[in-house]
Amino acid sequence: MSLAKLRITEDWAVVVLGFTIIFLATLGMQIPIPDYKWSNSGALQPLFTATNSLSMLYQFVFVYMIVIIGSIITGKPVKHQLLGFPIVFVLTIVALLLAGNAFMNELGLEAVIFSLLIGLIVGNLFKLPQWFKDSLNAELLVKIGLVLLGTSVIFSDILKAGSLGLVQSLIVVLSVWYFAFWLCRKLKVDEELTMMISSAVSICGVSAAIATAGAIKGDSKKLSYVVSMVLITAIPMMIGMPYLARLFGFSEEMTGAWLGGSIDTTGAVVASGSLVGERALEISTIVKFSQNVLLGVAALAISIYWTYRGTPKGGHVEKPGLGVIWERFPKFVLGFLAASLLFSFVLDAATVNQVKAGIKNIQGLWFALAFTSIGLETNFKDLLAGNNAKPFWAFLIAQSFNVLVTLAVAWWLFG
C-alpha cells in the first residue's frame, strides 16, 4: 500500500495520534515526567542530573516520533519537521524551566504564557527561515493536547464537584457567555474573536479558548491574543480578589466560590484560594473543576453552531446540510469525548490511577509546544495593532461582568 493511501486529514490525524498516546500508556508504556521545579539559581543543578536529563530526552524522542508520524499520515513534508521541531522543543523546555520556578508558581503563571512570550520574542527579533516557518504546526499540537485533555474530565467526578458548585457553574457559564457574545457583537468584534472571548471568559480561560479555536478553525494569532488577555488579567485578579474578600468579610466558602467561578486559569485559582485558607482552596477548586467539566459540552455546542451557521460573507448566512456539518465538524471534539468516556466507564480505577499522571504531563507539554509555535508564527505588530482595541475592551467588560455575576451567585449559594 502506498503512503498516499495512508494519508488522512489533519482533523482525524489528531484523534489517531492522541489515542496512540493513550493506548501506549494503558498498555504499560511509562511516559517520563521530568522535574522542572526549582526555587533559586543554585537549585537548578538537580534539574540536569542524569536521571532528569534522560527523562527530558525520552520525552523529546516520544513527542518527536508522534510529530513525524503526524507529518507522514497527513502528507506534510517530513524534512521540515525533522529540522524544525527540535528547535521548538528546546525553546519550550526553556519555558517549562521558567514556569517551574517557585516564585512564578506562586503567582500562578502557567507554562503556556512563557511559551507564548518566548515564541513572540524569537519570532519578532529574528528573521526566521522559510523552512522553519513551514515546520510550525500549532493546530496539530493543540488538538493532540485537547484529545488528551479528555482523559482528565471524568464524568463520575461531576458528583465530587458538588451540587452547589455545578449549579453555580451552569448559571455563570450560560449568563457570562451570552453577555460576552452580545457585547462583542455590539462592539463589532469579528466572529472568531467573539467566540473565543466568550468561551474564555465564561468557562475556563486558556483551555476553553484553545478548544473554541479548534472547534471553529480559528486564527492562531487571534488565539494568542485572547490567551494573553486571559493570563495577564488573571494575575491582578488572583492577588486582588482575596484582599477584597477579607475587606468585605466574606466567608471562606463564599470567597472560594467567587474565586473559582471568576478567575480563568486553574493555577491562578489554586494560588488565590491558598491565600485565603484551606476551605476557600477546596471550594474554589471544586467550582473551577465544575466549569472544566462543561468544556466538552461547550466545545460540542460551539462546533455544531459554527458549522451549521457557517461564516457569513457579505451578510449571507450559509446553512449547510448534515453531510456538510459532518465534514466541517472538528473531529478532535469526538476524540476529547471518547477519551473521557474511556477513562470514565471502560478502564478500571487502577489503570486510570496508574497512567493519568503521565498523560496529564504529556498533555501539558503538547499545549506548551503549541504556544511556542503560535508565538513563533505571530507578528508582534499585528498582535498589538489598533484593530485589537475593541476585543480588549470587550474582554475587560465581560470579565468585570463575570466577577459581579459570580459574586452574586456565590453569595446566594454559599453566603
Short mmCIF file of C-alpha atoms in Angstrom, two decimals:
data_model
loop_
_atom_site.label_atom_id
_atom_site.label_comp_id
_atom_site.label_asym_id
_atom_site.label_seq_id
_atom_site.Cartn_x
_atom_site.Cartn_y
_atom_site.Cartn_z
CA MET A 1 0.00 0.00 0.00
CA SER A 2 1.40 3.39 -0.99
CA LEU A 3 1.92 6.19 1.51
CA ALA A 4 -0.61 8.28 -0.40
CA LYS A 5 -3.34 5.78 0.51
CA LEU A 6 -2.38 6.04 4.18
CA ARG A 7 -2.92 9.78 4.26
CA ILE A 8 -5.78 11.15 6.32
CA THR A 9 -6.95 14.66 7.10
CA GLU A 10 -5.34 16.52 9.98
CA ASP A 11 -8.75 16.57 11.69
CA TRP A 12 -8.69 12.77 12.03
CA ALA A 13 -4.91 12.57 12.45
CA VAL A 14 -5.05 14.34 15.84
CA VAL A 15 -7.56 11.73 17.08
CA VAL A 16 -5.35 8.89 15.84
CA LEU A 17 -2.22 10.40 17.38
CA GLY A 18 -3.95 11.27 20.65
CA PHE A 19 -5.32 7.76 21.06
CA THR A 20 -1.96 6.28 20.10
CA ILE A 21 -0.51 8.03 23.15
CA ILE A 22 -3.45 6.93 25.33
CA PHE A 23 -3.29 3.28 24.26
CA LEU A 24 0.50 3.11 24.65
CA ALA A 25 0.08 4.43 28.20
CA THR A 26 -2.69 1.96 29.07
CA LEU A 27 -0.64 -0.92 27.61
CA GLY A 28 2.10 -0.21 30.13
CA MET A 29 4.43 2.27 28.44
CA GLN A 30 5.76 4.63 31.10
CA ILE A 31 5.61 8.23 29.88
CA PRO A 32 8.55 10.00 31.55
CA ILE A 33 7.77 13.02 33.75
CA PRO A 34 10.78 15.37 34.02
CA ASP A 35 11.05 17.66 37.03
CA TYR A 36 11.21 21.39 36.26
CA LYS A 37 10.68 22.76 39.79
CA TRP A 38 13.32 24.98 41.36
CA SER A 39 13.47 27.86 43.84
CA ASN A 40 16.73 29.73 43.12
CA SER A 41 19.71 29.64 40.77
CA GLY A 42 21.51 27.12 42.98
CA ALA A 43 18.52 24.78 42.82
CA LEU A 44 18.77 24.49 39.02
CA GLN A 45 21.57 21.91 39.16
CA PRO A 46 19.39 18.95 40.27
CA LEU A 47 17.22 19.51 37.20
CA PHE A 48 20.12 18.45 34.99
CA THR A 49 21.04 15.22 36.75
CA ALA A 50 21.46 12.15 34.56
CA THR A 51 18.04 10.80 35.56
CA ASN A 52 16.13 14.02 34.88
CA SER A 53 18.05 14.73 31.67
CA LEU A 54 17.22 11.24 30.43
CA SER A 55 13.53 11.86 31.20
CA MET A 56 13.67 15.03 29.09
CA LEU A 57 15.43 13.12 26.30
CA TYR A 58 12.93 10.24 26.37
CA GLN A 59 10.05 12.71 26.33
CA PHE A 60 11.61 14.52 23.36
CA VAL A 61 12.07 11.27 21.41
CA PHE A 62 8.48 10.26 22.16
CA VAL A 63 6.83 13.52 21.02
CA TYR A 64 9.29 13.79 18.10
CA MET A 65 8.12 10.39 16.82
CA ILE A 66 4.46 11.36 17.20
CA VAL A 67 5.03 14.59 15.24
CA ILE A 68 6.91 12.74 12.47
CA ILE A 69 4.13 10.15 12.22
CA GLY A 70 1.66 13.03 12.04
CA SER A 71 3.57 14.53 9.11
CA ILE A 72 3.62 11.19 7.29
CA ILE A 73 -0.08 10.38 7.66
CA THR A 74 -1.18 13.91 6.72
CA GLY A 75 1.17 14.20 3.75
CA LYS A 76 3.20 17.11 5.15
CA PRO A 77 6.96 17.48 4.36
CA VAL A 78 8.77 15.31 6.91
CA LYS A 79 12.10 17.06 6.33
CA HIS A 80 10.74 20.34 7.74
CA GLN A 81 9.62 18.62 10.95
CA LEU A 82 12.90 16.73 11.32
CA LEU A 83 14.81 20.03 11.31
CA GLY A 84 12.31 22.44 12.90
CA PHE A 85 10.66 20.54 15.74
CA PRO A 86 13.83 20.11 17.87
CA ILE A 87 14.19 23.92 17.93
CA VAL A 88 10.58 24.33 19.08
CA PHE A 89 11.16 21.67 21.75
CA VAL A 90 14.29 23.38 23.13
CA LEU A 91 12.50 26.75 23.34
CA THR A 92 9.59 25.01 25.12
CA ILE A 93 11.96 23.43 27.66
CA VAL A 94 13.19 26.95 28.49
CA ALA A 95 9.56 27.98 29.05
CA LEU A 96 8.91 24.96 31.29
CA LEU A 97 12.01 25.79 33.35
CA LEU A 98 10.83 29.38 33.81
CA ALA A 99 7.35 28.18 34.83
CA GLY A 100 8.93 25.70 37.26
CA ASN A 101 10.40 28.48 39.39
CA ALA A 102 8.79 28.58 42.85
CA PHE A 103 8.06 32.31 42.69
CA MET A 104 6.44 32.04 39.24
CA ASN A 105 4.46 29.07 40.51
CA GLU A 106 3.14 31.07 43.48
CA LEU A 107 1.96 33.75 41.06
CA GLY A 108 0.01 31.11 39.17
CA LEU A 109 1.88 31.75 35.91
CA GLU A 110 1.49 28.73 33.66
CA ALA A 111 3.99 27.35 31.17
CA VAL A 112 1.88 28.44 28.20
CA ILE A 113 2.44 32.15 28.89
CA PHE A 114 6.24 31.63 28.90
CA SER A 115 5.96 29.51 25.74
CA LEU A 116 3.98 32.24 24.04
CA LEU A 117 6.35 35.01 25.19
CA ILE A 118 9.49 33.12 24.15
CA GLY A 119 7.93 32.35 20.76
CA LEU A 120 6.95 36.00 20.29
CA ILE A 121 10.42 37.26 21.27
CA VAL A 122 12.29 34.85 18.98
CA GLY A 123 9.79 35.25 16.12
CA ASN A 124 9.88 39.05 16.21
CA LEU A 125 13.56 39.71 16.95
CA PHE A 126 14.98 37.23 14.45
CA LYS A 127 14.21 36.64 10.79
CA LEU A 128 13.11 33.02 10.67
CA PRO A 129 13.98 30.97 7.56
CA GLN A 130 11.02 29.84 5.46
CA TRP A 131 11.73 26.14 6.00
CA PHE A 132 11.40 26.70 9.77
CA LYS A 133 8.13 28.60 9.36
CA ASP A 134 6.84 25.74 7.21
CA SER A 135 7.65 23.27 10.00
CA LEU A 136 5.41 25.05 12.52
CA ASN A 137 2.02 23.43 13.04
CA ALA A 138 0.44 24.80 16.21
CA GLU A 139 -3.02 23.50 15.32
CA LEU A 140 -1.87 19.86 15.23
CA LEU A 141 -0.10 20.20 18.58
CA VAL A 142 -3.04 21.97 20.26
CA LYS A 143 -5.59 19.40 19.09
CA ILE A 144 -3.50 16.43 20.24
CA GLY A 145 -3.37 18.10 23.66
CA LEU A 146 -7.15 18.59 23.59
CA VAL A 147 -7.79 14.90 22.87
CA LEU A 148 -5.55 14.03 25.83
CA LEU A 149 -7.38 16.61 27.96
CA GLY A 150 -10.46 14.40 27.72
CA THR A 151 -8.77 11.79 29.91
CA SER A 152 -8.83 14.18 32.88
CA VAL A 153 -12.53 15.08 32.55
CA ILE A 154 -14.09 12.11 34.33
CA PHE A 155 -17.88 12.03 34.21
CA SER A 156 -18.21 10.39 37.62
CA ASP A 157 -16.20 13.24 39.14
CA ILE A 158 -19.08 15.61 38.41
CA LEU A 159 -20.60 14.27 41.63
CA LYS A 160 -17.40 15.18 43.51
CA ALA A 161 -17.75 18.75 42.32
CA GLY A 162 -20.84 19.05 44.49
CA SER A 163 -24.34 20.09 43.52
CA LEU A 164 -23.87 23.73 44.55
CA GLY A 165 -20.66 24.07 42.56
CA LEU A 166 -22.31 22.60 39.49
CA VAL A 167 -25.37 24.86 39.83
CA GLN A 168 -23.10 27.91 40.14
CA SER A 169 -21.06 26.84 37.13
CA LEU A 170 -24.14 26.38 34.94
CA ILE A 171 -25.58 29.78 35.89
CA VAL A 172 -22.28 31.62 35.48
CA VAL A 173 -21.20 29.93 32.25
CA LEU A 174 -24.52 30.47 30.48
CA SER A 175 -25.08 34.07 31.63
CA VAL A 176 -21.48 35.24 31.14
CA TRP A 177 -21.10 33.51 27.77
CA TYR A 178 -24.26 35.12 26.41
CA PHE A 179 -23.32 38.56 27.79
CA ALA A 180 -19.81 38.39 26.31
CA PHE A 181 -21.22 37.22 22.98
CA TRP A 182 -23.80 40.04 22.94
CA LEU A 183 -21.19 42.65 23.96
CA CYS A 184 -18.72 41.58 21.26
CA ARG A 185 -21.49 41.82 18.68
CA LYS A 186 -22.38 45.32 19.89
CA LEU A 187 -18.72 46.39 19.65
CA LYS A 188 -18.46 44.79 16.18
CA VAL A 189 -15.69 42.39 17.20
CA ASP A 190 -15.06 39.81 14.47
CA GLU A 191 -16.79 36.46 14.84
CA GLU A 192 -13.76 34.29 15.61
CA LEU A 193 -12.61 36.57 18.43
CA THR A 194 -16.20 36.82 19.68
CA MET A 195 -16.45 33.05 20.11
CA MET A 196 -13.00 32.73 21.71
CA ILE A 197 -13.53 35.63 24.13
CA SER A 198 -17.00 34.41 25.14
CA SER A 199 -15.72 30.91 25.93
CA ALA A 200 -12.51 32.04 27.63
CA VAL A 201 -14.28 34.47 29.98
CA SER A 202 -17.19 32.18 30.85
CA ILE A 203 -15.79 28.64 31.02
CA CYS A 204 -12.16 28.02 31.94
CA GLY A 205 -9.83 30.51 30.32
CA VAL A 206 -6.96 29.14 28.26
CA SER A 207 -8.35 25.61 27.74
CA ALA A 208 -11.72 26.99 26.64
CA ALA A 209 -10.07 29.45 24.23
CA ILE A 210 -7.97 26.64 22.74
CA ALA A 211 -10.96 24.31 22.42
CA THR A 212 -13.09 27.01 20.81
CA ALA A 213 -10.34 27.99 18.37
CA GLY A 214 -10.06 24.34 17.37
CA ALA A 215 -13.83 23.97 17.01
CA ILE A 216 -14.16 26.99 14.70
CA LYS A 217 -10.77 26.56 12.98
CA GLY A 218 -9.81 29.97 14.35
CA ASP A 219 -6.76 32.07 13.50
CA SER A 220 -3.83 31.18 15.79
CA LYS A 221 -2.87 34.87 16.04
CA LYS A 222 -6.29 35.69 17.46
CA LEU A 223 -5.99 32.76 19.85
CA SER A 224 -2.64 34.05 21.12
CA TYR A 225 -4.23 37.46 21.72
CA VAL A 226 -7.11 36.00 23.74
CA VAL A 227 -4.78 33.76 25.74
CA SER A 228 -2.54 36.75 26.50
CA MET A 229 -5.55 38.68 27.85
CA VAL A 230 -6.65 35.71 29.97
CA LEU A 231 -3.23 35.19 31.54
CA ILE A 232 -2.48 38.87 32.08
CA THR A 233 -5.81 39.66 33.78
CA ALA A 234 -5.57 36.53 35.93
CA ILE A 235 -2.61 37.97 37.86
CA PRO A 236 -4.27 41.11 39.36
CA MET A 237 -7.48 39.14 39.95
CA MET A 238 -5.58 36.41 41.77
CA ILE A 239 -3.92 38.90 44.11
CA GLY A 240 -6.69 41.50 44.47
CA MET A 241 -9.81 39.36 44.94
CA PRO A 242 -8.70 37.65 48.19
CA TYR A 243 -7.90 41.11 49.59
CA LEU A 244 -11.37 42.40 48.65
CA ALA A 245 -12.97 39.30 50.18
CA ARG A 246 -11.21 39.94 53.50
CA LEU A 247 -12.08 43.65 53.31
CA PHE A 248 -15.80 42.87 52.98
CA GLY A 249 -15.74 39.98 55.45
CA PHE A 250 -16.80 37.20 53.07
CA SER A 251 -16.73 33.64 54.43
CA GLU A 252 -14.11 31.23 53.12
CA GLU A 253 -16.82 29.19 51.34
CA MET A 254 -18.23 32.23 49.55
CA THR A 255 -14.75 33.54 48.72
CA GLY A 256 -13.69 30.18 47.30
CA ALA A 257 -16.82 30.00 45.13
CA TRP A 258 -16.18 33.56 43.91
CA LEU A 259 -12.54 32.86 43.06
CA GLY A 260 -13.19 29.53 41.38
CA GLY A 261 -16.01 30.89 39.27
CA SER A 262 -14.39 34.09 38.02
CA ILE A 263 -10.60 33.54 37.74
CA ASP A 264 -9.95 31.90 34.39
CA THR A 265 -6.84 29.77 34.96
CA THR A 266 -6.72 26.75 37.27
CA GLY A 267 -3.23 27.61 38.52
CA ALA A 268 -4.30 31.13 39.50
CA VAL A 269 -7.42 29.75 41.21
CA VAL A 270 -5.33 27.41 43.33
CA ALA A 271 -2.83 30.15 44.19
CA SER A 272 -5.60 32.61 45.04
CA GLY A 273 -7.55 30.11 47.15
CA SER A 274 -4.37 29.29 49.06
CA LEU A 275 -4.04 32.96 50.03
CA VAL A 276 -7.42 32.76 51.80
CA GLY A 277 -7.40 29.38 53.54
CA GLU A 278 -7.87 25.62 53.23
CA ARG A 279 -11.67 25.75 52.93
CA ALA A 280 -11.50 28.51 50.31
CA LEU A 281 -8.95 26.47 48.36
CA GLU A 282 -11.22 23.41 48.47
CA ILE A 283 -14.36 25.26 47.32
CA SER A 284 -12.54 27.26 44.64
CA THR A 285 -11.04 24.07 43.19
CA ILE A 286 -14.44 22.33 43.20
CA VAL A 287 -16.14 25.23 41.40
CA LYS A 288 -13.34 25.54 38.84
CA PHE A 289 -13.46 21.80 38.25
CA SER A 290 -17.22 22.08 37.64
CA GLN A 291 -16.55 24.64 34.92
CA ASN A 292 -13.81 22.47 33.41
CA VAL A 293 -16.28 19.58 33.18
CA LEU A 294 -18.52 21.77 31.00
CA LEU A 295 -15.72 22.31 28.47
CA GLY A 296 -16.53 19.24 26.39
CA VAL A 297 -20.25 20.08 26.24
CA ALA A 298 -19.46 23.68 25.30
CA ALA A 299 -16.98 22.66 22.58
CA LEU A 300 -19.58 20.31 21.11
CA ALA A 301 -22.30 23.00 21.13
CA ILE A 302 -19.97 25.64 19.62
CA SER A 303 -18.87 23.20 16.91
CA ILE A 304 -22.44 22.43 15.89
CA TYR A 305 -23.41 26.12 15.95
CA TRP A 306 -20.37 27.22 13.94
CA THR A 307 -20.51 24.50 11.29
CA TYR A 308 -24.26 24.91 10.76
CA ARG A 309 -24.21 28.66 10.64
CA GLY A 310 -21.02 28.95 8.62
CA THR A 311 -19.05 32.15 8.36
CA PRO A 312 -21.21 34.89 6.85
CA LYS A 313 -19.85 36.63 3.79
CA GLY A 314 -21.48 39.88 2.77
CA GLY A 315 -24.40 39.28 5.09
CA HIS A 316 -25.24 35.88 3.56
CA VAL A 317 -25.56 33.09 6.12
CA GLU A 318 -24.83 29.65 4.80
CA LYS A 319 -26.88 26.77 6.22
CA PRO A 320 -25.29 23.52 5.11
CA GLY A 321 -26.92 20.10 5.33
CA LEU A 322 -25.99 17.26 7.66
CA GLY A 323 -23.31 15.94 5.32
CA VAL A 324 -21.50 19.27 5.23
CA ILE A 325 -21.90 19.64 9.01
CA TRP A 326 -20.17 16.28 9.49
CA GLU A 327 -17.43 17.22 7.02
CA ARG A 328 -16.73 20.50 8.83
CA PHE A 329 -17.26 19.21 12.35
CA PRO A 330 -13.90 19.23 14.25
CA LYS A 331 -13.14 15.59 14.96
CA PHE A 332 -10.92 16.42 17.95
CA VAL A 333 -14.16 17.09 19.89
CA LEU A 334 -15.15 13.47 19.29
CA GLY A 335 -11.67 12.40 20.40
CA PHE A 336 -12.00 14.51 23.55
CA LEU A 337 -15.39 12.96 24.41
CA ALA A 338 -14.24 9.43 23.52
CA ALA A 339 -11.19 9.78 25.79
CA SER A 340 -13.41 10.99 28.62
CA LEU A 341 -15.83 8.08 28.16
CA LEU A 342 -12.93 5.61 28.02
CA PHE A 343 -11.45 6.85 31.29
CA SER A 344 -14.87 7.23 32.95
CA PHE A 345 -16.58 3.94 32.15
CA VAL A 346 -14.26 1.47 30.37
CA LEU A 347 -10.89 1.44 32.15
CA ASP A 348 -10.68 0.21 35.74
CA ALA A 349 -9.71 2.61 38.52
CA ALA A 350 -6.27 1.03 39.00
CA THR A 351 -5.33 1.61 35.34
CA VAL A 352 -6.63 5.17 35.40
CA ASN A 353 -4.64 6.00 38.54
CA GLN A 354 -1.53 4.42 37.06
CA VAL A 355 -1.49 6.32 33.77
CA LYS A 356 -3.26 9.64 34.41
CA ALA A 357 -0.19 11.47 35.76
CA GLY A 358 1.92 10.63 32.70
CA ILE A 359 -0.86 11.56 30.28
CA LYS A 360 -1.55 14.81 32.15
CA ASN A 361 2.12 15.75 31.95
CA ILE A 362 2.44 14.99 28.24
CA GLN A 363 -0.82 16.89 27.59
CA GLY A 364 0.69 19.97 29.23
CA LEU A 365 3.78 19.54 27.05
CA TRP A 366 1.66 19.49 23.86
CA PHE A 367 -0.02 22.75 24.89
CA ALA A 368 3.34 24.34 25.71
CA LEU A 369 4.79 23.23 22.36
CA ALA A 370 1.72 24.61 20.60
CA PHE A 371 2.03 28.04 22.21
CA THR A 372 5.73 28.23 21.41
CA SER A 373 4.72 27.61 17.79
CA ILE A 374 1.91 30.18 17.97
CA GLY A 375 4.35 32.78 19.30
CA LEU A 376 6.82 32.00 16.52
CA GLU A 377 4.05 32.35 13.93
CA THR A 378 2.70 35.64 15.34
CA ASN A 379 3.93 39.07 14.35
CA PHE A 380 4.06 41.30 17.44
CA LYS A 381 2.97 44.39 15.49
CA ASP A 382 -0.14 42.55 14.28
CA LEU A 383 -0.87 41.39 17.82
CA LEU A 384 -0.88 44.96 19.14
CA ALA A 385 -2.49 46.57 16.11
CA GLY A 386 -5.13 49.23 16.70
CA ASN A 387 -7.91 46.99 15.45
CA ASN A 388 -7.42 44.85 18.57
CA ALA A 389 -8.62 47.63 20.91
CA LYS A 390 -12.28 46.62 20.71
CA PRO A 391 -11.66 42.95 21.60
CA PHE A 392 -9.52 44.13 24.53
CA TRP A 393 -12.29 46.32 25.93
CA ALA A 394 -14.89 43.63 25.26
CA PHE A 395 -12.79 41.17 27.24
CA LEU A 396 -12.32 43.55 30.19
CA ILE A 397 -16.01 44.48 30.35
CA ALA A 398 -17.09 40.83 30.06
CA GLN A 399 -14.58 39.85 32.76
CA SER A 400 -15.95 42.56 35.06
CA PHE A 401 -19.47 41.27 34.44
CA ASN A 402 -18.21 37.75 35.19
CA VAL A 403 -16.77 38.89 38.54
CA LEU A 404 -20.02 40.59 39.58
CA VAL A 405 -22.35 37.78 38.45
CA THR A 406 -20.18 35.13 40.10
CA LEU A 407 -20.10 37.16 43.32
CA ALA A 408 -23.91 37.37 43.34
CA VAL A 409 -24.33 33.63 42.68
CA ALA A 410 -21.64 32.73 45.25
CA TRP A 411 -23.39 34.90 47.85
CA TRP A 412 -26.73 33.23 47.04
CA LEU A 413 -25.39 29.66 47.18
CA PHE A 414 -22.53 29.87 49.69
CA GLY A 415 -23.03 33.12 51.60
#
